[in-house]
């Protein structure tokens, strides 16, 4: 059956991929999942979380063809944006979507024992929070699956340091996300920051960041890496010389190969 054009991804997946759009996990139109199932038996699941400063873009924007070609199922997670609801609605939505995936896994042949998260920019922030803030009952669903690995593409890790500079490009989006500036609500801002939750139980992280990123400074990823390692976790860093925020040199075949190899390693039997 042909899909409505509004349900289709912006870039067609590889031939043989089964596309299952618009699976609802709650009532808002943003609270839906798109599934991409490879033509081979899925070895694991990569939950993909889009960026957009928490206020734009959607789950139809997926850059993960290379993971489908490795045999992974892709679940692109929609979530409410900051104009729909303030934080923590976004992380609550991500966790609710993951909980639904675990419940419907048998219907689609998903191996949720092999689950990785991949997020870009604001999606990287949410992926990191979903993986790290596992004991925060305000964020979590009761039946969230275990996360085996996280790929964090130029995501903010500390909303306070992100907004500290006079030239911060995300000060207004963060204020909109939190419902207050980080200076008026520092406790809420830190509570919304992945660096607040690093422990020795944290899953392995792969951080990818360019040193010419003027939206999210590369120090956000280096600081998260330092906090993870100091807490007893593991975090690898791909430092891209001259890489900007979502610039083409951040998404090369070589970087995609390193991402796929990292996921292969941590989702292996």
C-alpha atoms as one frame of an Amber mdcrd trajectory, in Angstrom:
protein
   0.000   0.000   0.000   1.460   3.420  -0.915   2.172   5.772   1.956   0.894
   9.323   2.307   3.676  11.684   1.166   3.839  13.295   4.605   4.739   9.889
   6.049   7.706   9.289   3.750  11.351   9.857   4.778  13.205  12.723   3.136
  15.779  10.349   1.614  14.609   6.920   0.411  16.163   3.967   2.279  18.078
   1.211   0.448  16.154  -1.175  -1.824  14.618  -4.037   0.115  14.048  -1.960
   3.259  10.604  -2.271   4.825   9.366   1.136   5.947   6.765   1.211   8.741
   5.800   4.840   9.431   3.919   6.659  12.141   3.698   4.117  14.963   2.144
   6.082  17.859   3.433   5.800  21.415   1.187   8.605  22.757  -1.442  11.013
  21.438   0.484  14.023  20.111   1.276  13.951  16.391   4.994  14.196  17.217
   4.845  11.149  19.481   5.395   8.583  16.756   8.100   6.216  15.551   9.186
   5.359  12.010  10.716   1.904  11.579  13.176   0.917   8.855  13.666  -2.846
   8.677  16.574  -4.235   6.621  16.049  -7.045   4.147  18.111  -9.353   6.350
  17.297 -10.456   9.868  18.039  -7.492  12.111  21.092  -7.952  14.329  20.074
  -5.093  16.544  18.275  -1.767  16.728  19.582   1.777  16.413  17.177   4.395
  17.778  17.750   7.588  15.811  16.966  10.964  17.430  16.814  14.034  15.191
  18.210  17.451  16.014  16.878  20.952  15.415  17.542  22.969  18.604  14.598
  21.188  20.269  12.254  23.402  18.199  12.308  22.210  14.569  12.926  19.269
  12.203  11.340  15.860  12.641  11.770  12.093  12.562  11.589  11.955   8.742
  15.135  13.325   8.523  17.262  10.204   8.875  20.924   9.868   7.863  21.537
   6.211   8.636  21.484   4.314   5.348  24.921   2.910   6.174  23.520   1.246
   9.318  20.671  -0.360   7.391  23.297  -1.733   5.020  25.035  -3.298   8.040
  21.779  -5.081   8.890  20.492  -2.897  11.727  16.885  -1.868  12.126  16.473
   1.897  12.487  13.785   3.388  14.716  13.471   7.130  14.120  11.901   8.670
  17.211   9.635  11.695  17.111   9.256  13.861  20.206   7.422  17.001  21.236
   9.320  20.191  20.532   9.837  23.046  22.966   6.876  24.978  21.547   4.638
  22.010  22.361   5.859  21.376  25.907   8.850  22.433  28.039  11.556  20.109
  29.305  11.443  17.322  30.509   8.752  16.451  27.919  11.399  15.737  25.264
  13.344  13.150  27.260  10.119  11.658  28.599   9.018  11.171  24.993  12.286
   9.519  23.969  12.038   7.092  26.871   8.356   6.388  26.186   9.227   5.629
  22.564  11.975   3.216  23.648   9.568   1.496  26.031   7.056   1.026  23.212
   9.777  -0.387  20.962  10.530  -2.996  23.602   6.853  -3.971  23.762   6.360
  -4.275  19.993   9.770  -5.833  19.274   8.384  -9.366  18.715   5.946  -8.049
  16.098   8.769  -6.671  13.953  11.615  -9.051  14.721  13.549  -6.434  16.685
  16.328  -7.623  18.973  16.048  -5.070  21.760  18.814  -6.830  23.677  21.032
  -5.098  21.113  20.000  -1.451  21.300  22.116   1.596  20.468  21.145   5.263
  20.364  22.296   7.747  17.726  21.447  11.421  18.112  22.467  14.582  16.314
  22.804  17.981  18.027  19.683  18.338  20.218  19.109  14.661  19.464  22.606
  13.900  20.740  21.724  15.706  23.960  18.566  13.578  24.309  20.373  10.350
  23.409  22.984  11.032  26.082  20.316  11.863  28.668  18.322   8.728  27.844
  21.428   6.596  28.310  22.796   8.292  31.432  19.859   9.516  33.526  18.517
   6.016  34.156  17.713   6.623  37.807  15.799   9.854  37.245  12.184   8.778
  37.670  10.946  12.062  36.215  12.527  11.108  32.885  12.078   7.355  32.672
   9.366   4.928  31.714   9.000   1.904  33.977  10.057  -0.658  31.371  12.891
   0.995  29.482  15.266  -1.372  27.670  18.989  -1.491  28.335  21.075   0.742
  26.067  24.295  -0.905  24.908  25.986   2.029  23.113  25.509   5.715  22.284
  26.639   7.742  19.269  26.458  11.451  20.105  26.940  13.780  17.136  27.850
  17.310  18.326  25.308  17.257  21.151  25.234  19.717  24.074  26.350  18.114
  27.327  26.061  21.001  29.812  23.343  23.567  29.134  24.923  26.065  31.530
  28.324  26.163  29.832  26.605  26.028  26.439  24.859  29.332  27.172  27.632
  31.004  29.172  29.278  32.840  26.295  27.959  36.190  25.090  27.944  34.817
  21.526  26.023  31.618  22.326  23.741  30.700  19.418  21.607  28.395  21.556
  20.818  30.690  24.476  17.307  31.431  23.206  16.475  27.835  22.191  17.655
  26.585  25.590  15.596  29.246  27.374  12.586  28.148  25.358  13.309  24.508
  26.161  13.583  25.082  29.913  10.973  27.813  30.215  13.631  30.043  31.811
  17.224  31.056  31.154  19.993  28.871  32.545  20.941  31.765  34.830  17.426
  32.065  36.249  17.023  28.285  36.575  20.527  26.805  37.025  19.324  23.726
  38.916  16.865  22.822  36.171  19.514  23.513  33.524  22.042  21.224  35.187
  19.386  18.560  35.731  18.769  18.695  31.971  22.489  18.185  31.239  24.040
  14.768  30.496  27.202  15.638  32.464  25.116  15.463  35.649  24.579  11.716
  35.295  27.922  10.098  34.401  28.633   6.888  36.342  30.687   3.739  36.003
  27.529   2.036  34.690  27.269   4.388  31.712  27.189   2.630  28.324  30.086
   3.188  25.907  29.931   6.504  24.044  31.232   7.575  20.650  31.357  11.379
  20.465  31.736  13.112  17.094  32.457  16.830  16.911  34.151  19.366  14.661
  36.473  22.078  15.915  34.808  24.729  13.728  31.359  24.173  15.225  30.008
  27.612  16.167  26.629  26.310  17.372  27.720  23.680  19.893  31.408  24.167
  20.783  33.570  21.064  20.636  34.330  21.549  24.341  30.829  20.197  25.046
  31.894  16.774  23.769  35.356  16.865  25.338  33.839  17.762  28.709  31.346
  14.898  28.484  34.139  12.519  27.536  36.189  13.675  30.534  33.252  13.250
  32.921  32.439   9.777  31.596  36.034   8.586  31.885  36.465  10.139  35.349
  33.363   8.266  36.510  34.728   4.952  35.234  32.908   4.812  31.904  34.301
   4.704  28.376  34.066   7.362  25.677  35.798   7.643  22.318  36.082  10.951
  20.488  36.217  11.612  16.747  37.632  15.136  16.451  36.962  16.454  12.945
  39.387  19.250  11.950  37.448  22.067  10.324  34.141  20.347  11.022  31.156
  22.631  11.480  27.700  21.973  12.861  26.129  19.406  10.514  28.628  20.324
   7.794  29.288  17.744   5.034  32.699  16.790   6.427  30.967  15.559   9.594
  29.154  12.871   7.613  31.772  11.212   5.441  31.932   7.518   4.493  34.934
   7.099   6.811  33.079   8.548   9.807  30.066   6.405   8.976  32.328   3.348
   8.873  33.717   4.191  12.309  30.186   4.602  13.684  29.054   1.283  12.235
  32.185  -0.466  13.559  31.585   1.012  17.031  27.989  -0.216  17.031  29.060
  -3.628  15.699  31.539  -3.938  18.562  29.078  -3.139  21.324  26.012  -4.857
  19.898  27.833  -8.087  19.097  26.523 -11.362  20.494
